Short mmCIF file of C-alpha atoms in Angstrom, two decimals:
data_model
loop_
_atom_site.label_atom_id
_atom_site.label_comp_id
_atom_site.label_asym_id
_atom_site.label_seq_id
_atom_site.Cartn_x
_atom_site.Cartn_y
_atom_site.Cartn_z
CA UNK A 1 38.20 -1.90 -9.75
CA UNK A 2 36.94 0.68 -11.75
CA UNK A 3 35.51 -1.85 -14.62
CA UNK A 4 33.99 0.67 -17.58
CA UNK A 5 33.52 4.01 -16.93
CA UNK A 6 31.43 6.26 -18.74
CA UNK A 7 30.96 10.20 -19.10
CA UNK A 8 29.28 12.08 -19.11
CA UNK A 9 26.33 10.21 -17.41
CA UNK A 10 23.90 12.78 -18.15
CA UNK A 11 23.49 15.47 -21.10
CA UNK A 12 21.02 17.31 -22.94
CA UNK A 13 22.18 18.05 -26.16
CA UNK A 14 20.48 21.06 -28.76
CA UNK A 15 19.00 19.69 -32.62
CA UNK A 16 21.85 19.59 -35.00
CA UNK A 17 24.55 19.45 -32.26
CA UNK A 18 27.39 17.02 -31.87
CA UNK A 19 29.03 15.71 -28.98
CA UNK A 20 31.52 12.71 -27.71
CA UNK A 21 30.09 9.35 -25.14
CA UNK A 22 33.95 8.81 -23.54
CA UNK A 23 34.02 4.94 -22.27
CA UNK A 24 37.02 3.67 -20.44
CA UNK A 25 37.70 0.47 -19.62
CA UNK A 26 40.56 -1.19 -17.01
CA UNK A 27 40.14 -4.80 -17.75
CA UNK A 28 42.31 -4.88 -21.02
CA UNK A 29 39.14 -6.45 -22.34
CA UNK A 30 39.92 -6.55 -26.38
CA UNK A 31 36.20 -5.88 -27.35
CA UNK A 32 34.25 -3.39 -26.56
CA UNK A 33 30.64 -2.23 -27.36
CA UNK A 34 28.19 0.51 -27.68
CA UNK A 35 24.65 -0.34 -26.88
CA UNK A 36 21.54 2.16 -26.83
CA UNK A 37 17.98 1.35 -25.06
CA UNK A 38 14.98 3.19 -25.26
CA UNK A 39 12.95 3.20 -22.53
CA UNK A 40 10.85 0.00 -22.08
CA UNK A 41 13.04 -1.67 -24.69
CA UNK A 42 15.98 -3.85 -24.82
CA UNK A 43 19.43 -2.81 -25.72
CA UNK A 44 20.45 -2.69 -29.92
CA UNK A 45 23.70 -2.70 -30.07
CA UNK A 46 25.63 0.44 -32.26
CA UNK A 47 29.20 -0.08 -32.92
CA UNK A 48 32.09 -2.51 -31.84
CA UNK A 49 35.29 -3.24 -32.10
CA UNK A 50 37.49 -6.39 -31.44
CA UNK A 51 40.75 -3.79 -30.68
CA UNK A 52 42.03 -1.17 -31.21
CA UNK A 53 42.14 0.48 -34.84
CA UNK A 54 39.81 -2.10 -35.86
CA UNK A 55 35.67 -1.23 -35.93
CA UNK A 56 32.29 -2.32 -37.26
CA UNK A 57 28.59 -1.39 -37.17
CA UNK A 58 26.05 -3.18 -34.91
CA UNK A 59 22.51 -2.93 -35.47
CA UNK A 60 21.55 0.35 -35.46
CA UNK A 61 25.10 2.55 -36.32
CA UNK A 62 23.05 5.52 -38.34
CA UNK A 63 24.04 8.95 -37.01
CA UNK A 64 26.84 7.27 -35.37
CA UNK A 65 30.88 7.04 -35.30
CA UNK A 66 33.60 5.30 -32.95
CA UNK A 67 37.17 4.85 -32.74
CA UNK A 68 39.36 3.20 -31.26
CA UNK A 69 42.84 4.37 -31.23
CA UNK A 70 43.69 2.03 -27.85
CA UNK A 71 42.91 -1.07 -25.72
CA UNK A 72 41.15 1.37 -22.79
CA UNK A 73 38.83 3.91 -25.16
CA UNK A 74 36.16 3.54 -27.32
CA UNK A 75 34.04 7.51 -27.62
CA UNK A 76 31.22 7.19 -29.31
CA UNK A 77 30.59 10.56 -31.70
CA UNK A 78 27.12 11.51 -32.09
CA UNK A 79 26.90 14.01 -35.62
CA UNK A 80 23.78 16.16 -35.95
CA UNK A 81 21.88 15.09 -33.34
CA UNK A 82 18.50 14.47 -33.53
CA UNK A 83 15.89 13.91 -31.14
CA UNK A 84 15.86 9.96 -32.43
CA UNK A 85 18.80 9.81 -30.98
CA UNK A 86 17.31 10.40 -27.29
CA UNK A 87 18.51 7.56 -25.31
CA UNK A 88 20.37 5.86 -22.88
CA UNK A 89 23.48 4.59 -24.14
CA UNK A 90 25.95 2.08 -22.51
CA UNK A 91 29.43 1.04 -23.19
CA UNK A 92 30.92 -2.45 -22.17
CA UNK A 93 33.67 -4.75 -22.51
CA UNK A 94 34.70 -8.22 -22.76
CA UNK A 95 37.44 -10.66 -23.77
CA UNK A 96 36.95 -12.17 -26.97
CA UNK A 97 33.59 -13.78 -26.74
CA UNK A 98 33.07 -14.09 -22.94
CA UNK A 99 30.74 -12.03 -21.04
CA UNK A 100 30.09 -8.28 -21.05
CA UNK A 101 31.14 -5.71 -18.27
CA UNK A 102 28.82 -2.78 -18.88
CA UNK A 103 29.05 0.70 -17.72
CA UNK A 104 26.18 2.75 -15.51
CA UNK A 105 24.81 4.31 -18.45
CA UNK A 106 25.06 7.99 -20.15
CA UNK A 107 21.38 9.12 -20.33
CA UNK A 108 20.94 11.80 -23.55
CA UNK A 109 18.38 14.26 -24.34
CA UNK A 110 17.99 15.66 -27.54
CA UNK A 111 15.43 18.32 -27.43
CA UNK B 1 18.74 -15.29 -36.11
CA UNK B 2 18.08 -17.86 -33.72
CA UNK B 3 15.71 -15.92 -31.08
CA UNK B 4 14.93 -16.26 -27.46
CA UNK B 5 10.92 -15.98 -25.96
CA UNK B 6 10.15 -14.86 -21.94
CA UNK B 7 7.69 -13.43 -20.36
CA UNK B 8 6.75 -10.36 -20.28
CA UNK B 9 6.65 -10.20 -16.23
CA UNK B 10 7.00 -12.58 -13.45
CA UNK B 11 6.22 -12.04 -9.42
CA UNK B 12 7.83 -13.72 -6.32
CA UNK B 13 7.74 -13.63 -3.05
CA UNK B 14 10.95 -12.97 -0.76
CA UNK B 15 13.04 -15.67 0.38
CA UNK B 16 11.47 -18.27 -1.85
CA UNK B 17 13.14 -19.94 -5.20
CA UNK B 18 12.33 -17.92 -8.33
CA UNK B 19 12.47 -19.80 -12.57
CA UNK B 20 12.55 -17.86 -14.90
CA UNK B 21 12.02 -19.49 -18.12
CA UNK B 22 13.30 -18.90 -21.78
CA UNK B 23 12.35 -20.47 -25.11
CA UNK B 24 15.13 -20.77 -27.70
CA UNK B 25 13.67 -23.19 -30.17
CA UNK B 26 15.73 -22.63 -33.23
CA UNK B 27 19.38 -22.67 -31.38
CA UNK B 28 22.20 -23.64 -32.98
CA UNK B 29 24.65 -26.64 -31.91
CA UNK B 30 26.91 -24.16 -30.58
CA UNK B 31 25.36 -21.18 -29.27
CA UNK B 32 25.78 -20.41 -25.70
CA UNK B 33 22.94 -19.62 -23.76
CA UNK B 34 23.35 -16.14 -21.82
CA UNK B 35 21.57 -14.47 -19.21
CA UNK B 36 22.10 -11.14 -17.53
CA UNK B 37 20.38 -8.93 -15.81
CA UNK B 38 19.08 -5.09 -15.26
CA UNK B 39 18.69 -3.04 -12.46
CA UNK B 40 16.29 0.07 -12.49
CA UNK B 41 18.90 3.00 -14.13
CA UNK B 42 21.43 0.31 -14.39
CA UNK B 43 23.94 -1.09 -16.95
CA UNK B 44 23.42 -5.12 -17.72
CA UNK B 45 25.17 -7.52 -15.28
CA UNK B 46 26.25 -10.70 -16.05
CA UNK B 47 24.35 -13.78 -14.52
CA UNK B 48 25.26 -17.26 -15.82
CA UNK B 49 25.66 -18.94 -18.94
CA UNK B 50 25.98 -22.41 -20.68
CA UNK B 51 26.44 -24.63 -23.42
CA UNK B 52 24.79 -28.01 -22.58
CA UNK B 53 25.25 -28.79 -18.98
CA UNK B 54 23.58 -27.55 -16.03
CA UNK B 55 25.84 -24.49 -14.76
CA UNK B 56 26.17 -22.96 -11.19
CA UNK B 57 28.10 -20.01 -9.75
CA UNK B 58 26.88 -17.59 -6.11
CA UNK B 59 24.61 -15.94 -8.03
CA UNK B 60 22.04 -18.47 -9.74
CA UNK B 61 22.12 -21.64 -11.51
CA UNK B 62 21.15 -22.45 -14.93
CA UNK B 63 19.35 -25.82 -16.25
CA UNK B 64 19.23 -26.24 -19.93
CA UNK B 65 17.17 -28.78 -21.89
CA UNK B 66 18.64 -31.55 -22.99
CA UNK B 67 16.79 -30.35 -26.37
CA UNK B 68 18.83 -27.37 -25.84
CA UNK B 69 15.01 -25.18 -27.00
CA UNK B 70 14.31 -24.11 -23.36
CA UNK B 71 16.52 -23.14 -20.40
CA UNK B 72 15.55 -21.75 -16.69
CA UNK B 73 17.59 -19.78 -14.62
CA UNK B 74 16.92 -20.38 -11.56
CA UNK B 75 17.32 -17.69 -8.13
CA UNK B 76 17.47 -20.24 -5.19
CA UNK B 77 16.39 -17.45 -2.56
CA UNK B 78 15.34 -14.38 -3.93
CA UNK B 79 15.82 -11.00 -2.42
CA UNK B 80 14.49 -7.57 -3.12
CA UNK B 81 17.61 -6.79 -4.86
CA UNK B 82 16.72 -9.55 -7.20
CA UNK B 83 14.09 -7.20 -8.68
CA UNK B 84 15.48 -6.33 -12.27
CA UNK B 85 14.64 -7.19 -16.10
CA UNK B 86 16.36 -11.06 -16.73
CA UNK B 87 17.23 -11.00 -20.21
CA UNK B 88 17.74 -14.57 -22.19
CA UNK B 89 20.06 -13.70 -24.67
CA UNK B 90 21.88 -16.61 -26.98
CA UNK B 91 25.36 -15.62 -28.59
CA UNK B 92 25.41 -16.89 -31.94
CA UNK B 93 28.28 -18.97 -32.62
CA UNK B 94 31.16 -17.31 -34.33
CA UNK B 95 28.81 -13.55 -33.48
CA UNK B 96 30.94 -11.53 -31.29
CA UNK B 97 29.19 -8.80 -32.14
CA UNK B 98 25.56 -10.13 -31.93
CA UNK B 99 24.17 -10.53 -28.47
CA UNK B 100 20.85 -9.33 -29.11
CA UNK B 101 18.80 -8.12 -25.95
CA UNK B 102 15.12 -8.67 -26.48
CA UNK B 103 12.70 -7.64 -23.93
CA UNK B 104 13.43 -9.76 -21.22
CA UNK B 105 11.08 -10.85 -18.22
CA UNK B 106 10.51 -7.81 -15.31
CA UNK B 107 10.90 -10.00 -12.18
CA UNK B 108 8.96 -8.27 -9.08
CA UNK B 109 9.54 -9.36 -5.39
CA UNK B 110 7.53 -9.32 -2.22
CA UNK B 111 8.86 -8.87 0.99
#
């Protein structure tokens, strides 16, 4: 099983540049997540959505946007980025309130 | 937000039972008691969680106070593989969207 997939898994991105996090996932989970973690630190979580069309900000969502035009995809779109924004960031998936699949991680560098 | 306290770090040896304990003090009647787990340049993976009762599955079991403030998860042989950050996380009851990762406990083991 493939579970979520992520790309790219690593990127290093230019000040003021944008770019797309592509997460897949297999499981026809309904909810899926985008979590960041700084190094040391535990994961905040960014955006969700509980399917697709329908999203909502997490904890930390500045500098952020998702959509979610199906069950499988969730890209996270990073606008202008900055190097606050230097990170690992991880998608996952669950049904409804049950447990999380996560991805391996896409690990950004904003220099 | 109810919260969840660990250690910072805890050590064991190979082959011998590892608890790792978690304070939840201000849980709610029906928040579920989570725990997962990191790998070194890993995504989260799901360990165990619980409501009330004492839960078991292959890869740990979990005993909860009957208070409900405090809960162990318990490795019954641990392995170097076991070697990860064991995060205590409670999802808030009606929160999809809020399982909150705090620092989590860095488990070392010895062969």
């Amino acid at each position: 099983n493939a579970g979520v997939t992520q790309t790219p898994k690593f990127r290093i991105l230019k000040i003021g540049q944008s770019m797309t996090l592509q997460c897949t996932q297999d499981m026809n989970h309904n909810y899926m997540y985008w979590y960041r973690q700084d190094p040391g630190m535990g994961l905040k979580l960014i955006y969700y959505s509980v399917g697709a069309g329908i999203t909502d900000k997490g904890e930390v969502p500045n500098g952020y946007n998702v959509s979610r035009s199906t069950t499988e995809d969730f890209p996270l779109r990073l606008e202008l980025a900055a190097p606050s924004q230097t990170s690992v960031y991880f998608c996952a998936s669950s049904y409804t309130q049950g447990h999380r699949e996560f991805g391996e991680g896409s690990w950004l560098t904003v220099v | 937000d109810a919260k969840t306290t660990q250690p910072n770090s805890m050590e064991s040896n190979e082959e011998e039972p590892v608890h790792l304990p978690c304070n939840h003090s201000t849980i709610s009647g029906t928040d579920y008691i989570h725990w997962y787990r990191q790998l070194p340049s890993q995504g989260p993976e799901y360990v165990i969680h619980g409501l009330t009762s004492n839960v078991n599955n292959r890869m740990a079991s979990l005993a909860i106070a009957e208070d409900r403030k405090s809960s162990t998860l318990i490795l019954h042989r641990a392995t170097l593989r076991d070697a990860a950050v064991y995060y205590c996380i409670l999802l808030l009851s009606g929160g999809y969207n809020k399982l909150i990762f705090g620092a989590g406990t860095r488990l070392a083991v010895h062969p």
